[in-house]
Amino acid sequence: MDQKNEVTIVGAGPAGMTAAIYLKRAGIYPTLLEKNEPGGLLRHAYFIENYPGFPNGINGSSLVELLVEQLQRLEISITKSEVHHIKYHDGTFLIETDQGDLNSYALIVATGTIPKKLDIKGASSIECIKLFYEPRSIPLGEKGVKKRILVIGGGD
């Protein structure tokens, strides 16, 4: 992947994809890097009712699909790659990834949000483990959940 770009965007969540669309409209061909799936946390949103253009709301995964479709129509590709290190030297950014190094004249970091750490005894033992993300993905037994469930988070 050793190459030189005008603009590299790290993160293909809503902000990164939007930046890529606007750059392309301006005649700049961005390189868009994403280590996971495009969409970021938006992918897991159950219902979005405060986004313009969807008067009846839309679920997050559907909105992500539309954003990706728009990128494809504009011939903007998402490179699946994890960024390990970024250095700035002599007017360019050296971006070290698991797919090789690239240089870029400009860099947009759109890596999204980082969840807050819980100050609850035992919480670190389940840190970074996805138990379930949205109510419809709660693993229910034949007769439903027999225990109390604590849902922590400021998102959906």
PDB file of C-alpha atoms in Angstrom:
ATOM      1  CA  MET A   1       0.000   0.000   0.000  1.00  0.00           C
ATOM      2  CA  ASP A   2       3.026   2.325  -0.192  1.00  0.00           C
ATOM      3  CA  GLN A   3       1.593   5.420  -1.867  1.00  0.00           C
ATOM      4  CA  LYS A   4       1.204   9.207  -1.589  1.00  0.00           C
ATOM      5  CA  ASN A   5      -2.243  10.746  -1.185  1.00  0.00           C
ATOM      6  CA  GLU A   6      -3.668  14.227  -1.116  1.00  0.00           C
ATOM      7  CA  VAL A   7      -5.896  13.464   1.878  1.00  0.00           C
ATOM      8  CA  THR A   8      -6.173  10.372   4.041  1.00  0.00           C
ATOM      9  CA  ILE A   9      -9.160   9.863   6.332  1.00  0.00           C
ATOM     10  CA  VAL A  10      -8.764   7.511   9.284  1.00  0.00           C
ATOM     11  CA  GLY A  11     -12.160   6.131  10.236  1.00  0.00           C
ATOM     12  CA  ALA A  12     -15.182   5.293   8.090  1.00  0.00           C
ATOM     13  CA  GLY A  13     -17.906   6.217  10.519  1.00  0.00           C
ATOM     14  CA  PRO A  14     -20.456   8.897   9.626  1.00  0.00           C
ATOM     15  CA  ALA A  15     -17.921  11.746   9.959  1.00  0.00           C
ATOM     16  CA  GLY A  16     -15.226  10.019   7.913  1.00  0.00           C
ATOM     17  CA  MET A  17     -17.616   9.000   5.153  1.00  0.00           C
ATOM     18  CA  THR A  18     -19.123  12.502   5.017  1.00  0.00           C
ATOM     19  CA  ALA A  19     -15.649  14.051   4.801  1.00  0.00           C
ATOM     20  CA  ALA A  20     -14.814  11.714   1.906  1.00  0.00           C
ATOM     21  CA  ILE A  21     -18.003  12.695   0.058  1.00  0.00           C
ATOM     22  CA  TYR A  22     -17.318  16.433   0.453  1.00  0.00           C
ATOM     23  CA  LEU A  23     -13.691  16.058  -0.614  1.00  0.00           C
ATOM     24  CA  LYS A  24     -14.706  14.162  -3.735  1.00  0.00           C
ATOM     25  CA  ARG A  25     -17.223  16.902  -4.574  1.00  0.00           C
ATOM     26  CA  ALA A  26     -14.315  19.364  -4.367  1.00  0.00           C
ATOM     27  CA  GLY A  27     -12.265  17.285  -6.814  1.00  0.00           C
ATOM     28  CA  ILE A  28     -10.013  15.721  -4.194  1.00  0.00           C
ATOM     29  CA  TYR A  29      -9.706  11.937  -4.141  1.00  0.00           C
ATOM     30  CA  PRO A  30      -9.401  10.827  -0.513  1.00  0.00           C
ATOM     31  CA  THR A  31      -8.066   7.569   0.836  1.00  0.00           C
ATOM     32  CA  LEU A  32     -10.499   6.255   3.453  1.00  0.00           C
ATOM     33  CA  LEU A  33      -9.129   3.777   6.022  1.00  0.00           C
ATOM     34  CA  GLU A  34     -11.244   1.677   8.405  1.00  0.00           C
ATOM     35  CA  LYS A  35     -10.087  -1.146  10.656  1.00  0.00           C
ATOM     36  CA  ASN A  36     -13.568  -2.612  11.216  1.00  0.00           C
ATOM     37  CA  GLU A  37     -16.839  -2.306   9.341  1.00  0.00           C
ATOM     38  CA  PRO A  38     -17.927   1.096   8.020  1.00  0.00           C
ATOM     39  CA  GLY A  39     -20.472   3.011  10.060  1.00  0.00           C
ATOM     40  CA  GLY A  40     -18.934   3.036  13.512  1.00  0.00           C
ATOM     41  CA  LEU A  41     -21.424   3.229  16.362  1.00  0.00           C
ATOM     42  CA  LEU A  42     -24.137   4.372  13.937  1.00  0.00           C
ATOM     43  CA  ARG A  43     -24.331   0.776  12.702  1.00  0.00           C
ATOM     44  CA  HIS A  44     -25.780  -0.257  16.081  1.00  0.00           C
ATOM     45  CA  ALA A  45     -28.319   2.549  16.481  1.00  0.00           C
ATOM     46  CA  TYR A  46     -31.775   1.034  16.785  1.00  0.00           C
ATOM     47  CA  PHE A  47     -33.731   4.093  15.637  1.00  0.00           C
ATOM     48  CA  ILE A  48     -32.593   7.520  14.450  1.00  0.00           C
ATOM     49  CA  GLU A  49     -35.288  10.158  14.346  1.00  0.00           C
ATOM     50  CA  ASN A  50     -33.204  13.331  14.430  1.00  0.00           C
ATOM     51  CA  TYR A  51     -31.422  13.001  11.080  1.00  0.00           C
ATOM     52  CA  PRO A  52     -32.718  15.255   8.280  1.00  0.00           C
ATOM     53  CA  GLY A  53     -34.371  13.610   5.301  1.00  0.00           C
ATOM     54  CA  PHE A  54     -35.959  10.728   7.189  1.00  0.00           C
ATOM     55  CA  PRO A  55     -39.202  12.120   8.623  1.00  0.00           C
ATOM     56  CA  ASN A  56     -40.264   8.673   9.857  1.00  0.00           C
ATOM     57  CA  GLY A  57     -36.803   7.809  11.221  1.00  0.00           C
ATOM     58  CA  ILE A  58     -34.382   5.127  10.083  1.00  0.00           C
ATOM     59  CA  ASN A  59     -32.374   2.416  11.824  1.00  0.00           C
ATOM     60  CA  GLY A  60     -28.607   2.797  11.984  1.00  0.00           C
ATOM     61  CA  SER A  61     -27.637  -0.138   9.795  1.00  0.00           C
ATOM     62  CA  SER A  62     -29.943   1.102   7.011  1.00  0.00           C
ATOM     63  CA  LEU A  63     -28.413   4.580   7.162  1.00  0.00           C
ATOM     64  CA  VAL A  64     -24.912   3.080   7.023  1.00  0.00           C
ATOM     65  CA  GLU A  65     -25.930   1.063   3.936  1.00  0.00           C
ATOM     66  CA  LEU A  66     -27.091   4.280   2.249  1.00  0.00           C
ATOM     67  CA  LEU A  67     -23.833   6.064   3.117  1.00  0.00           C
ATOM     68  CA  VAL A  68     -21.759   3.174   1.732  1.00  0.00           C
ATOM     69  CA  GLU A  69     -23.940   3.114  -1.405  1.00  0.00           C
ATOM     70  CA  GLN A  70     -23.262   6.831  -1.893  1.00  0.00           C
ATOM     71  CA  LEU A  71     -19.509   6.245  -1.499  1.00  0.00           C
ATOM     72  CA  GLN A  72     -19.667   3.490  -4.119  1.00  0.00           C
ATOM     73  CA  ARG A  73     -21.626   5.692  -6.523  1.00  0.00           C
ATOM     74  CA  LEU A  74     -18.920   8.351  -6.155  1.00  0.00           C
ATOM     75  CA  GLU A  75     -16.217   5.686  -6.632  1.00  0.00           C
ATOM     76  CA  ILE A  76     -14.780   6.211  -3.157  1.00  0.00           C
ATOM     77  CA  SER A  77     -13.466   2.975  -1.729  1.00  0.00           C
ATOM     78  CA  ILE A  78     -12.906   2.050   1.892  1.00  0.00           C
ATOM     79  CA  THR A  79      -9.564   0.376   2.548  1.00  0.00           C
ATOM     80  CA  LYS A  80      -9.797  -2.140   5.383  1.00  0.00           C
ATOM     81  CA  SER A  81      -6.667  -1.360   7.342  1.00  0.00           C
ATOM     82  CA  GLU A  82      -5.671  -0.604  10.920  1.00  0.00           C
ATOM     83  CA  VAL A  83      -3.510   2.455  11.519  1.00  0.00           C
ATOM     84  CA  HIS A  84      -0.690   1.748  13.963  1.00  0.00           C
ATOM     85  CA  HIS A  85       1.248   5.004  13.973  1.00  0.00           C
ATOM     86  CA  ILE A  86       1.213   8.457  12.385  1.00  0.00           C
ATOM     87  CA  LYS A  87       4.227  10.769  12.065  1.00  0.00           C
ATOM     88  CA  TYR A  88       4.428  14.260  10.577  1.00  0.00           C
ATOM     89  CA  HIS A  89       7.675  15.104   8.796  1.00  0.00           C
ATOM     90  CA  ASP A  90       8.653  17.596   6.088  1.00  0.00           C
ATOM     91  CA  GLY A  91       5.098  18.612   5.237  1.00  0.00           C
ATOM     92  CA  THR A  92       3.605  15.119   4.946  1.00  0.00           C
ATOM     93  CA  PHE A  93       2.055  12.556   7.220  1.00  0.00           C
ATOM     94  CA  LEU A  94       3.577   9.078   7.303  1.00  0.00           C
ATOM     95  CA  ILE A  95       0.783   6.653   8.159  1.00  0.00           C
ATOM     96  CA  GLU A  96       1.893   3.198   9.221  1.00  0.00           C
ATOM     97  CA  THR A  97      -0.808   0.557   8.779  1.00  0.00           C
ATOM     98  CA  ASP A  98      -1.075  -3.206   8.832  1.00  0.00           C
ATOM     99  CA  GLN A  99      -1.276  -3.034   4.997  1.00  0.00           C
ATOM    100  CA  GLY A 100       1.921  -0.981   4.604  1.00  0.00           C
ATOM    101  CA  ASP A 101       2.867   2.668   4.837  1.00  0.00           C
ATOM    102  CA  LEU A 102       1.388   5.618   3.030  1.00  0.00           C
ATOM    103  CA  ASN A 103       2.146   9.314   2.868  1.00  0.00           C
ATOM    104  CA  SER A 104      -0.453  12.038   2.793  1.00  0.00           C
ATOM    105  CA  TYR A 105      -0.366  15.810   2.467  1.00  0.00           C
ATOM    106  CA  ALA A 106      -3.402  16.157   4.739  1.00  0.00           C
ATOM    107  CA  LEU A 107      -4.962  13.925   7.376  1.00  0.00           C
ATOM    108  CA  ILE A 108      -8.455  13.750   8.839  1.00  0.00           C
ATOM    109  CA  VAL A 109      -8.805  11.664  11.993  1.00  0.00           C
ATOM    110  CA  ALA A 110     -12.433  10.579  12.346  1.00  0.00           C
ATOM    111  CA  THR A 111     -12.031   7.721  14.790  1.00  0.00           C
ATOM    112  CA  GLY A 112     -15.286   8.236  16.643  1.00  0.00           C
ATOM    113  CA  THR A 113     -15.997   8.045  20.314  1.00  0.00           C
ATOM    114  CA  ILE A 114     -14.345   6.020  23.035  1.00  0.00           C
ATOM    115  CA  PRO A 115     -16.622   4.537  25.679  1.00  0.00           C
ATOM    116  CA  LYS A 116     -16.064   5.699  29.248  1.00  0.00           C
ATOM    117  CA  LYS A 117     -14.540   3.282  31.744  1.00  0.00           C
ATOM    118  CA  LEU A 118     -16.815   2.012  34.490  1.00  0.00           C
ATOM    119  CA  ASP A 119     -15.754   2.459  38.087  1.00  0.00           C
ATOM    120  CA  ILE A 120     -17.546  -0.671  39.263  1.00  0.00           C
ATOM    121  CA  LYS A 121     -15.821  -3.578  40.960  1.00  0.00           C
ATOM    122  CA  GLY A 122     -15.384  -6.420  38.469  1.00  0.00           C
ATOM    123  CA  ALA A 123     -16.171  -4.289  35.410  1.00  0.00           C
ATOM    124  CA  SER A 124     -12.648  -4.597  34.032  1.00  0.00           C
ATOM    125  CA  SER A 125     -13.104  -8.368  33.685  1.00  0.00           C
ATOM    126  CA  ILE A 126     -15.759  -7.828  30.990  1.00  0.00           C
ATOM    127  CA  GLU A 127     -14.176  -4.755  29.391  1.00  0.00           C
ATOM    128  CA  CYS A 128     -14.058  -4.939  25.567  1.00  0.00           C
ATOM    129  CA  ILE A 129     -16.341  -7.962  25.569  1.00  0.00           C
ATOM    130  CA  LYS A 130     -19.579  -7.507  23.678  1.00  0.00           C
ATOM    131  CA  LEU A 131     -22.229  -9.132  25.820  1.00  0.00           C
ATOM    132  CA  PHE A 132     -24.998  -7.636  23.682  1.00  0.00           C
ATOM    133  CA  TYR A 133     -25.355  -4.245  22.129  1.00  0.00           C
ATOM    134  CA  GLU A 134     -29.001  -3.513  21.633  1.00  0.00           C
ATOM    135  CA  PRO A 135     -32.154  -4.763  23.354  1.00  0.00           C
ATOM    136  CA  ARG A 136     -33.185  -7.025  20.472  1.00  0.00           C
ATOM    137  CA  SER A 137     -29.882  -8.903  20.743  1.00  0.00           C
ATOM    138  CA  ILE A 138     -30.305  -9.880  24.416  1.00  0.00           C
ATOM    139  CA  PRO A 139     -29.943 -13.667  24.544  1.00  0.00           C
ATOM    140  CA  LEU A 140     -33.289 -14.862  25.865  1.00  0.00           C
ATOM    141  CA  GLY A 141     -33.900 -18.381  27.093  1.00  0.00           C
ATOM    142  CA  GLU A 142     -37.016 -20.390  26.347  1.00  0.00           C
ATOM    143  CA  LYS A 143     -38.957 -18.570  29.028  1.00  0.00           C
ATOM    144  CA  GLY A 144     -37.148 -15.248  28.948  1.00  0.00           C
ATOM    145  CA  VAL A 145     -34.569 -13.681  31.230  1.00  0.00           C
ATOM    146  CA  LYS A 146     -34.960 -14.674  34.878  1.00  0.00           C
ATOM    147  CA  LYS A 147     -32.335 -12.267  36.212  1.00  0.00           C
ATOM    148  CA  ARG A 148     -32.059  -8.513  36.372  1.00  0.00           C
ATOM    149  CA  ILE A 149     -30.124  -6.878  33.583  1.00  0.00           C
ATOM    150  CA  LEU A 150     -28.271  -3.610  33.989  1.00  0.00           C
ATOM    151  CA  VAL A 151     -27.921  -1.618  30.794  1.00  0.00           C
ATOM    152  CA  ILE A 152     -25.120   0.965  30.910  1.00  0.00           C
ATOM    153  CA  GLY A 153     -24.540   3.528  28.208  1.00  0.00           C
ATOM    154  CA  GLY A 154     -25.574   6.880  26.841  1.00  0.00           C
ATOM    155  CA  GLY A 155     -26.364   5.720  23.303  1.00  0.00           C
ATOM    156  CA  ASP A 156     -29.342   3.768  22.092  1.00  0.00           C
TER     157      ASP A 156
END
